[in-house]
Coordinates of C-alpha atoms and ligand atoms in Angstrom, one line a residue:
Chain A
M540 CA 1.7 141.2 16.7
K541 CA 5.4 140.3 16.4
P542 CA 7.2 137.9 18.7
A543 CA 9.9 139.0 21.1
S544 CA 13.5 138.1 20.3
F545 CA 14.6 134.5 21.0
D546 CA 17.4 132.1 20.1
Y547 CA 16.7 129.3 17.7
H548 CA 18.1 125.8 17.5
A549 CA 17.3 123.1 14.9
P550 CA 19.3 120.1 16.2
A551 CA 19.6 117.0 14.0
T552 CA 19.2 114.5 16.7
L553 CA 17.0 113.8 19.7
A554 CA 20.0 113.6 22.0
E555 CA 21.0 117.2 21.1
A556 CA 17.5 118.4 21.5
L557 CA 17.3 116.9 25.0
E558 CA 20.6 118.5 25.9
L559 CA 19.3 121.9 24.9
L560 CA 16.1 121.4 26.7
G561 CA 18.0 120.2 29.8
D562 CA 20.0 123.4 30.1
D563 CA 18.4 125.0 33.2
A564 CA 20.1 128.4 32.4
V565 CA 17.9 129.0 29.4
E566 CA 14.1 128.9 29.3
S567 CA 13.6 126.8 26.1
R568 CA 10.6 125.4 24.5
V569 CA 10.0 122.7 21.9
L570 CA 8.8 124.1 18.5
A571 CA 6.9 121.4 16.7
G572 CA 4.4 122.6 14.1
G573 CA 4.1 126.0 15.6
Q574 CA 0.4 126.2 15.1
S575 CA -0.3 127.0 18.7
L576 CA 3.1 128.3 19.9
V577 CA 3.6 130.9 17.1
P578 CA 0.2 132.6 17.6
M579 CA 1.0 132.7 21.4
M580 CA 4.4 134.2 20.6
N581 CA 2.9 136.7 18.2
F582 CA 0.6 137.9 20.9
R583 CA 3.5 137.7 23.4
L584 CA 1.5 135.3 25.6
A585 CA 4.6 133.1 25.3
V586 CA 8.1 134.7 25.5
P587 CA 10.6 131.8 25.5
E588 CA 14.3 132.6 25.5
A589 CA 15.0 129.8 23.0
L590 CA 13.2 127.4 20.7
V591 CA 14.3 123.9 20.0
D592 CA 12.8 123.1 16.6
L593 CA 12.2 119.4 15.9
R594 CA 12.1 119.8 12.1
R595 CA 15.5 118.3 11.3
I596 CA 15.2 115.3 13.7
E597 CA 14.5 112.5 11.2
E598 CA 14.3 109.8 14.0
L599 CA 11.1 111.4 15.2
R600 CA 9.4 111.4 11.8
Y601 CA 7.5 108.1 11.6
L602 CA 4.0 106.7 11.6
R603 CA 4.1 102.9 11.9
T604 CA 2.4 99.9 13.4
G605 CA 4.4 98.4 16.3
A606 CA 5.0 94.8 17.2
D607 CA 1.9 94.7 19.4
G608 CA -0.3 96.3 16.6
A609 CA -0.4 99.7 18.2
L610 CA -0.1 102.8 16.0
E611 CA 3.1 104.7 16.8
V612 CA 3.3 108.3 16.0
G613 CA 6.6 110.1 16.2
A614 CA 6.8 113.7 17.5
R615 CA 7.5 115.1 14.0
T616 CA 4.5 113.5 12.3
T617 CA 2.0 116.1 11.2
Q618 CA -1.8 115.8 11.4
A619 CA -1.9 115.9 7.6
E620 CA 0.4 112.9 7.3
L621 CA -1.8 111.0 9.7
L622 CA -4.9 111.8 7.6
R623 CA -3.2 110.8 4.4
D624 CA -2.3 107.3 5.7
P625 CA -4.8 104.7 4.6
A626 CA -3.7 102.3 7.4
V627 CA -4.9 104.9 9.9
A628 CA -8.2 105.4 8.2
A629 CA -8.8 101.6 8.1
G630 CA -7.5 100.6 11.5
W631 CA -8.1 103.7 13.6
P632 CA -11.3 105.2 12.1
L633 CA -12.1 107.2 15.3
L634 CA -8.7 108.9 15.2
H635 CA -9.0 109.7 11.5
A636 CA -12.5 111.1 11.9
G637 CA -11.5 113.2 14.9
V638 CA -8.4 114.7 13.3
T639 CA -10.4 115.9 10.3
H640 CA -11.9 118.4 12.8
V641 CA -8.6 119.9 13.8
G642 CA -8.3 123.3 12.1
H643 CA -7.9 123.5 8.4
P644 CA -5.7 121.8 5.8
Q645 CA -3.3 124.8 6.0
V646 CA -2.9 124.2 9.7
R647 CA -2.8 120.4 9.7
S648 CA 0.0 120.5 7.2
R649 CA 2.3 121.7 10.0
G650 CA 0.5 120.9 13.3
T651 CA 1.8 117.7 14.8
V652 CA -0.1 115.0 16.6
C653 CA 2.2 115.0 19.6
G654 CA 2.3 118.8 19.7
S655 CA -1.4 118.9 20.1
L656 CA -1.2 116.4 23.0
A657 CA 1.6 118.4 24.7
H658 CA -0.2 121.7 24.2
H659 CA -3.4 120.2 25.8
D660 CA -6.1 122.7 24.9
P661 CA -9.1 121.1 26.6
H662 CA -11.2 122.0 23.6
G663 CA -8.8 120.2 21.3
E664 CA -9.7 116.9 19.6
L665 CA -6.4 115.0 20.0
P666 CA -6.3 114.8 23.8
A667 CA -9.9 113.5 23.8
L668 CA -9.1 110.9 21.0
A669 CA -6.0 109.8 23.0
L670 CA -8.1 109.2 26.0
A671 CA -10.9 107.4 24.2
L672 CA -8.4 105.1 22.4
G673 CA -6.4 104.4 25.6
A674 CA -3.2 105.9 24.2
T675 CA 0.1 106.2 26.0
I676 CA 2.5 109.0 25.6
T677 CA 6.2 108.4 25.6
V678 CA 8.3 111.2 27.0
A679 CA 12.1 111.5 27.0
G680 CA 14.2 113.6 29.4
P681 CA 17.5 113.8 31.2
D682 CA 16.6 110.6 33.1
G683 CA 15.6 108.5 30.1
R684 CA 12.2 107.6 28.8
R685 CA 8.9 106.9 30.4
R686 CA 5.4 106.1 29.3
I687 CA 2.4 107.9 30.6
A688 CA -1.2 106.7 30.1
A689 CA -3.5 109.3 28.6
E690 CA -5.6 109.1 31.8
D691 CA -2.6 110.5 33.7
F692 CA -1.1 112.8 31.1
F693 CA -3.7 115.6 30.8
V694 CA -3.7 117.5 34.1
S695 CA -5.5 120.8 33.6
F696 CA -5.8 123.7 31.0
Y697 CA -2.6 123.6 28.9
E698 CA -0.9 121.5 31.6
V699 CA 0.4 118.0 31.1
A700 CA 2.5 115.6 33.2
L701 CA 5.8 116.6 31.6
E702 CA 8.7 117.4 34.0
S703 CA 11.2 120.1 33.3
G704 CA 13.6 119.1 30.5
E705 CA 11.2 116.4 29.2
M706 CA 9.5 116.3 25.8
V707 CA 7.0 114.0 24.1
V708 CA 8.7 111.7 21.6
E709 CA 5.8 109.4 20.6
A710 CA 2.1 108.8 21.0
R711 CA 0.9 105.1 20.9
F712 CA -2.6 104.3 20.0
P713 CA -3.5 100.6 20.6
A714 CA -5.5 98.9 17.8
P715 CA -9.2 99.0 18.7
P716 CA -10.3 95.4 19.6
A717 CA -12.1 93.4 17.0
G718 CA -15.9 94.0 17.1
S719 CA -15.6 97.5 18.5
G720 CA -17.5 100.6 17.2
W721 CA -16.8 104.3 17.4
S722 CA -18.4 107.7 17.1
F723 CA -17.0 111.3 17.0
R724 CA -19.3 114.3 17.4
E725 CA -18.6 117.9 18.1
I726 CA -20.4 121.2 18.0
A727 CA -18.3 124.1 16.7
R728 CA -19.3 127.5 15.2
R729 CA -17.7 126.5 11.9
H730 CA -16.0 123.4 10.8
G731 CA -12.3 123.7 11.7
D732 CA -12.9 125.9 14.8
F733 CA -12.2 124.6 18.2
A734 CA -15.2 122.6 19.5
L735 CA -17.5 124.2 22.0
V736 CA -18.1 120.7 23.2
G737 CA -17.4 117.3 21.7
V738 CA -17.6 113.6 22.4
A739 CA -15.3 110.7 21.3
C740 CA -16.6 107.2 22.0
L741 CA -15.2 103.7 21.6
V742 CA -17.4 100.7 22.4
A743 CA -15.4 97.5 22.7
P744 CA -16.7 94.1 23.7
A745 CA -15.0 94.5 27.1
E746 CA -15.5 98.2 27.9
T747 CA -17.1 101.4 26.8
R748 CA -14.9 104.5 26.7
L749 CA -16.9 107.7 26.4
V750 CA -14.9 111.0 26.4
V751 CA -16.4 114.4 26.7
F752 CA -14.2 117.4 25.9
G753 CA -14.5 121.1 26.0
A754 CA -16.6 120.7 29.1
A755 CA -13.9 120.8 31.9
E756 CA -10.3 121.6 32.4
R757 CA -9.4 118.3 30.7
P758 CA -11.2 115.7 28.7
L759 CA -13.3 113.4 30.9
L760 CA -13.4 109.6 30.6
L761 CA -16.8 108.2 31.5
A762 CA -18.5 104.9 31.1
D763 CA -22.1 106.0 30.6
P764 CA -24.0 109.1 29.3
G765 CA -25.9 109.1 32.5
E766 CA -22.7 110.4 34.2
V767 CA -22.2 113.4 31.9
A768 CA -24.4 116.0 33.5
A769 CA -22.8 115.6 36.9
A770 CA -19.2 115.1 35.7
V771 CA -18.8 118.1 33.5
R772 CA -17.5 121.5 34.8
P773 CA -18.1 123.7 31.8
L774 CA -17.1 127.4 31.6
D775 CA -19.1 130.4 30.5
D776 CA -17.3 132.3 27.8
L777 CA -17.9 134.5 24.8
H778 CA -18.7 131.5 22.6
A779 CA -21.3 129.6 24.7
S780 CA -22.7 129.5 28.2
A781 CA -21.8 126.8 30.7
E782 CA -25.5 125.6 30.7
Y783 CA -25.5 125.3 26.9
R784 CA -22.3 123.3 27.0
R785 CA -23.7 121.0 29.7
Q786 CA -26.9 120.3 27.7
V787 CA -25.0 119.7 24.4
A788 CA -22.5 117.4 26.2
V789 CA -25.4 115.2 27.5
Q790 CA -27.1 115.1 24.1
L791 CA -23.9 114.3 22.1
A792 CA -22.9 111.6 24.6
G793 CA -26.2 109.8 24.1
E794 CA -26.0 110.1 20.3
A795 CA -22.4 109.0 20.2
L796 CA -22.9 106.0 22.3
A797 CA -25.9 104.9 20.2
E798 CA -23.9 105.3 17.0
A799 CA -20.8 103.5 18.4
R800 CA -23.0 100.6 19.5
E801 CA -24.6 100.4 16.1
R802 CA -21.2 100.4 14.4
A803 CA -20.0 97.7 16.8
G804 CA -22.9 95.6 15.4
G805 CA -25.3 95.6 18.3
Chain B
M966 CA 29.2 136.1 22.8
A967 CA 27.2 136.4 19.6
D968 CA 23.7 137.9 20.0
P969 CA 21.5 134.8 20.4
G970 CA 18.5 136.4 18.8
G971 CA 20.6 138.0 16.1
E972 CA 20.4 137.8 12.3
R973 CA 21.5 134.7 10.3
E974 CA 21.4 133.9 6.7
V975 CA 18.4 132.1 5.3
R976 CA 18.7 130.4 1.9
L977 CA 15.7 129.1 0.1
V978 CA 14.1 128.7 -3.3
V979 CA 11.1 131.0 -4.0
N980 CA 9.2 130.4 -7.2
G981 CA 12.1 128.5 -8.7
V982 CA 14.7 131.2 -7.9
E983 CA 17.3 130.8 -5.2
R984 CA 17.2 133.6 -2.7
V985 CA 19.3 134.5 0.3
A986 CA 18.6 137.1 2.9
A987 CA 19.2 137.7 6.6
A988 CA 16.6 137.1 9.3
E989 CA 16.5 137.2 13.1
P990 CA 14.9 134.0 14.4
R991 CA 11.7 136.0 15.3
L992 CA 11.1 137.2 11.7
L993 CA 8.0 135.6 10.4
L994 CA 8.1 134.0 7.0
S995 CA 5.3 136.4 5.8
D996 CA 7.5 139.4 6.7
F997 CA 10.6 137.8 5.3
L998 CA 8.8 137.4 1.9
R999 CA 7.3 140.9 2.0
H1000 CA 10.1 143.0 3.5
R1001 CA 13.3 141.1 2.8
L1002 CA 12.5 139.7 -0.6
G1003 CA 10.0 142.4 -1.8
L1004 CA 7.4 139.8 -2.6
T1005 CA 4.3 141.7 -1.4
G1006 CA 1.7 139.4 -3.1
T1007 CA 1.5 137.4 0.1
H1008 CA -0.8 139.4 2.3
V1009 CA -0.9 139.7 6.1
G1010 CA -4.3 140.0 7.8
C1011 CA -4.4 138.6 11.3
E1012 CA -0.9 137.3 12.1
H1013 CA -2.3 134.5 14.2
G1014 CA -3.3 131.8 11.8
V1015 CA -7.0 132.6 11.4
C1016 CA -7.5 134.4 8.1
G1017 CA -5.4 132.5 5.6
A1018 CA -4.4 135.7 3.6
C1019 CA -0.7 134.7 4.1
T1020 CA -1.0 131.1 2.7
V1021 CA 2.0 130.0 0.7
L1022 CA 3.1 126.5 -0.6
L1023 CA 6.1 125.3 1.5
D1024 CA 7.6 122.2 0.0
G1025 CA 4.3 121.7 -1.8
E1026 CA 2.0 122.0 1.2
P1027 CA -0.2 125.0 1.9
V1028 CA 0.9 126.7 5.2
R1029 CA 0.2 129.9 7.0
S1030 CA 3.4 132.0 6.5
C1031 CA 2.6 134.0 9.6
L1032 CA 3.0 130.9 11.7
V1033 CA 6.4 129.9 10.3
F1034 CA 9.6 131.6 11.2
A1035 CA 11.8 132.4 8.2
V1036 CA 14.7 130.4 9.7
Q1037 CA 12.5 127.3 9.6
A1038 CA 12.2 127.6 5.9
E1039 CA 16.0 127.3 5.4
G1040 CA 16.5 125.0 2.4
A1041 CA 12.8 124.9 1.6
E1042 CA 11.1 125.4 -1.7
L1043 CA 8.4 128.0 -1.6
R1044 CA 5.7 129.1 -4.0
T1045 CA 3.8 132.3 -3.6
V1046 CA 1.1 134.0 -5.6
E1047 CA 3.8 135.6 -7.7
G1048 CA 4.7 132.1 -8.9
L1049 CA 1.2 131.3 -10.3
A1050 CA 1.3 133.3 -13.5
G1051 CA 3.3 132.2 -16.6
E1052 CA 6.7 133.8 -17.4
D1053 CA 5.0 136.2 -19.8
G1054 CA 2.8 137.4 -17.0
E1055 CA -0.2 135.5 -18.3
L1056 CA -2.6 134.5 -15.5
G1057 CA -2.4 130.9 -14.3
P1058 CA -5.6 128.7 -14.6
V1059 CA -6.7 129.3 -11.0
Q1060 CA -6.1 133.0 -11.4
R1061 CA -8.0 133.1 -14.7
A1062 CA -11.0 131.3 -13.1
F1063 CA -11.1 134.0 -10.3
H1064 CA -10.9 136.7 -12.9
E1065 CA -13.7 135.3 -15.0
A1066 CA -16.1 134.4 -12.2
H1067 CA -15.4 137.7 -10.4
G1068 CA -14.1 135.7 -7.4
M1069 CA -12.9 138.8 -5.6
Q1070 CA -13.8 142.4 -4.6
C1071 CA -11.1 144.2 -2.7
G1072 CA -8.6 141.4 -3.4
F1073 CA -7.0 141.3 0.0
C1074 CA -7.9 137.7 0.6
T1075 CA -7.3 136.5 -3.0
P1076 CA -3.6 135.4 -2.8
G1077 CA -4.5 133.0 0.0
F1078 CA -7.5 131.6 -1.8
L1079 CA -5.5 131.1 -5.0
I1080 CA -2.7 129.3 -3.2
S1081 CA -5.1 127.1 -1.1
L1082 CA -7.0 126.1 -4.3
T1083 CA -3.8 125.5 -6.3
A1084 CA -2.6 123.1 -3.6
L1085 CA -5.9 121.2 -3.6
L1086 CA -6.2 120.9 -7.4
E1087 CA -2.6 119.8 -7.8
E1088 CA -3.3 116.9 -5.5
R1089 CA -6.9 116.2 -6.5
P1090 CA -7.7 117.7 -9.9
G1091 CA -11.3 116.3 -9.7
A1092 CA -12.0 117.4 -6.2
S1093 CA -15.5 117.0 -4.9
E1094 CA -17.7 119.9 -3.7
E1095 CA -17.0 118.9 -0.1
E1096 CA -13.2 118.9 -0.7
L1097 CA -13.4 122.3 -2.3
V1098 CA -15.2 123.7 0.7
D1099 CA -12.9 122.0 3.1
A1100 CA -9.8 123.3 1.3
L1101 CA -11.1 126.9 1.3
S1102 CA -12.7 126.9 4.8
G1103 CA -9.4 128.1 6.3
N1104 CA -9.5 131.3 4.2
L1105 CA -11.6 134.2 5.2
C1106 CA -13.1 136.9 2.9
R1107 CA -14.9 139.9 4.3
C1108 CA -16.2 141.2 1.0
T1109 CA -17.7 138.6 -1.3
G1110 CA -19.9 136.4 0.8
Y1111 CA -18.0 133.5 -0.8
A1112 CA -20.5 132.7 -3.6
N1113 CA -18.3 133.9 -6.4
I1114 CA -15.2 132.4 -4.8
L1115 CA -16.9 129.0 -4.9
A1116 CA -18.1 129.6 -8.4
A1117 CA -14.5 130.4 -9.4
A1118 CA -13.2 127.3 -7.5
R1119 CA -15.7 125.0 -9.3
A1120 CA -14.7 126.4 -12.7
A1121 CA -11.0 126.0 -11.9
R1122 CA -11.7 122.4 -10.7
D1123 CA -13.6 121.6 -13.9
Q1124 CA -10.7 122.8 -16.0
A1125 CA -8.2 120.9 -13.9
A1126 CA -10.2 117.7 -14.1
E1127 CA -10.3 118.1 -17.9
R1128 CA -6.6 118.6 -18.2
A1129 CA -5.8 115.6 -15.8
Ligands
LIG1969 C1 -6.5 128.6 12.7 C2 -6.2 127.5 13.6 C3 -7.2 126.6 14.0 C4 -7.0 125.6 14.9 N1 -8.0 124.8 15.2 C5 -7.8 123.7 16.0 C6 -8.9 122.8 16.4 O1 -10.0 122.9 15.9 N2 -8.6 121.8 17.2 C7 -7.3 121.7 17.8 O2 -7.2 120.8 18.6 N3 -6.3 122.5 17.5 C8 -6.5 123.5 16.6 N4 -5.5 124.4 16.3 C9 -4.2 124.1 17.0 C10 -3.5 123.0 16.4 O3 -3.4 123.2 15.0 C11 -2.0 122.7 16.7 O4 -1.5 121.9 15.8 C12 -1.7 122.0 18.0 O5 -2.5 122.5 19.1 C13 -0.3 122.1 18.4 O6 0.6 121.3 17.6 P1 1.9 121.9 17.0 O7 2.7 120.8 16.4 O8 1.6 123.0 16.0 O9 2.7 122.5 18.3 P2 3.4 123.8 18.6 O10 2.6 125.0 18.3 O11 4.7 123.8 18.0 O12 3.6 123.7 20.2 C14 2.5 123.8 21.0 C15 3.0 123.7 22.5 O13 3.3 122.3 22.7 C16 4.7 122.2 23.0 N5 5.2 121.0 22.3 C17 5.0 120.8 21.0 N6 5.6 119.5 20.7 C18 6.1 119.1 21.8 C19 6.8 117.9 22.2 N7 7.0 116.9 21.3 N8 7.2 117.7 23.5 C20 6.9 118.7 24.4 N9 6.3 119.8 24.1 C21 5.9 120.0 22.9 C22 5.3 123.5 22.6 O14 6.5 123.8 23.3 C23 4.2 124.5 22.8 O15 4.2 124.9 24.2 C24 -5.7 125.4 15.4 C25 -4.7 126.3 15.1 C26 -4.9 127.3 14.2 C27 -3.8 128.2 13.8
LIG1970 S1 -2.1 136.6 8.4 FE1 -1.6 134.5 8.5 S2 -3.5 133.6 8.8 FE2 -4.0 135.6 8.9
LIG1971 S1 -12.3 140.2 -1.6 FE1 -12.0 141.6 0.0 S2 -11.5 140.2 1.6 FE2 -12.0 138.9 0.1

């Protein structure tokens, strides 16, 4: 239960971090909050040659509202910082509610929002929330920056649309349109455990975004609960059978849509 | 070339005292505390973030010390269970509550519970029942069934609320 040997860097700037990550001779990984990476290293499921720790990069430590009203979350911002911000609770109640289900306070104190997106556990709350809220993920690499829509970012189990040498620098969550309603529901063995299945739903005047997670290799964006049964591809595992997950997904989707519509005021 | 995974110096403040010791990057903060600094009050159960026995306060926030490398704590301020008692060794208020309500059996999980609860009550002395349960939900105990731990937590909360 001890990690293998590795080299450690804690650069002070993003430019230095990108330079380290761009060195093809060394297999390096970003270390953000370490709440997924360190367990994997302790089990030796991950054996990186070097870690690039983001902890000293002040330019990535922000949580702010951009010019277009979107919430901009820098790569160093922790889940606890997001939960403590009253502007997030007021303006992005779906995001706030969903993140309260991520682990425990002692995990959210270090786990980052962007790290959870980059890690992409399909049972994780943040990828589903990003998809429901129409977030974009800004990544930086040797060829500069690009923005990727959440729809295109989550590829498969623990796989995202990052190229070699790239890292996530920011997640942007657009402000939910006026008159929208939301709902977040999940079934987990205990509060703070990964969800067996969950649903994040945003009902806006112009569109309904219903996201089912824990039921396929990535979160699924659907428009109607009627699509859930056919769309999900749940797995059988120790925690629950595929059939159970399918039934719960259908049930939660219906409940979440009704609740989101009610909050939207009709 | 220097050994890339080799030891380097880590300087930090633990329970108000500056400490310096060597650590390879792969040394977990939990092992650094126990084996390098001799602070064995921080317990190690699962080493993958699930049990909470290794919880310490890092710059005021409760964290799993088994999920932090010691090198990441360079320059940080740590509090461990050894820092909860007064200088004369008298139990701190949260420790006293656990003692009086019999909030432990074997005691293996206790340091983690004490630290998690200390973190909560310093931020929210009048924490609600729900907040108490949420703050402690990341700590596992295989002995008590939690009833006495919650009783101790409520007593500590009531005292903290009175002092606040
Ligand atoms: C007890 C426990 C319970 C948990 N419960 C839940 C839960 O219920 N739901 C949930 O969703 N998660 C849960 N988690 C995991 C969650 O806490 C992690 O915070 C999150 O998955 C990863 O964020 P991190 O900042 O810790 O990333 P790290 O662990 O540092 O990194 C994870 C991976 O992402 C990569 N990475 C991180 N940041 C970047 C970046 N900016 N750019 C590129 N790559 C990057 C790393 O290289 C690594 O491969 C739990 C963890 C623990 C220990
Ligand atoms: S030993 Fe750190 S959480 Fe179990
Ligand atoms: S008292 Fe024994 S594990 Fe909690």
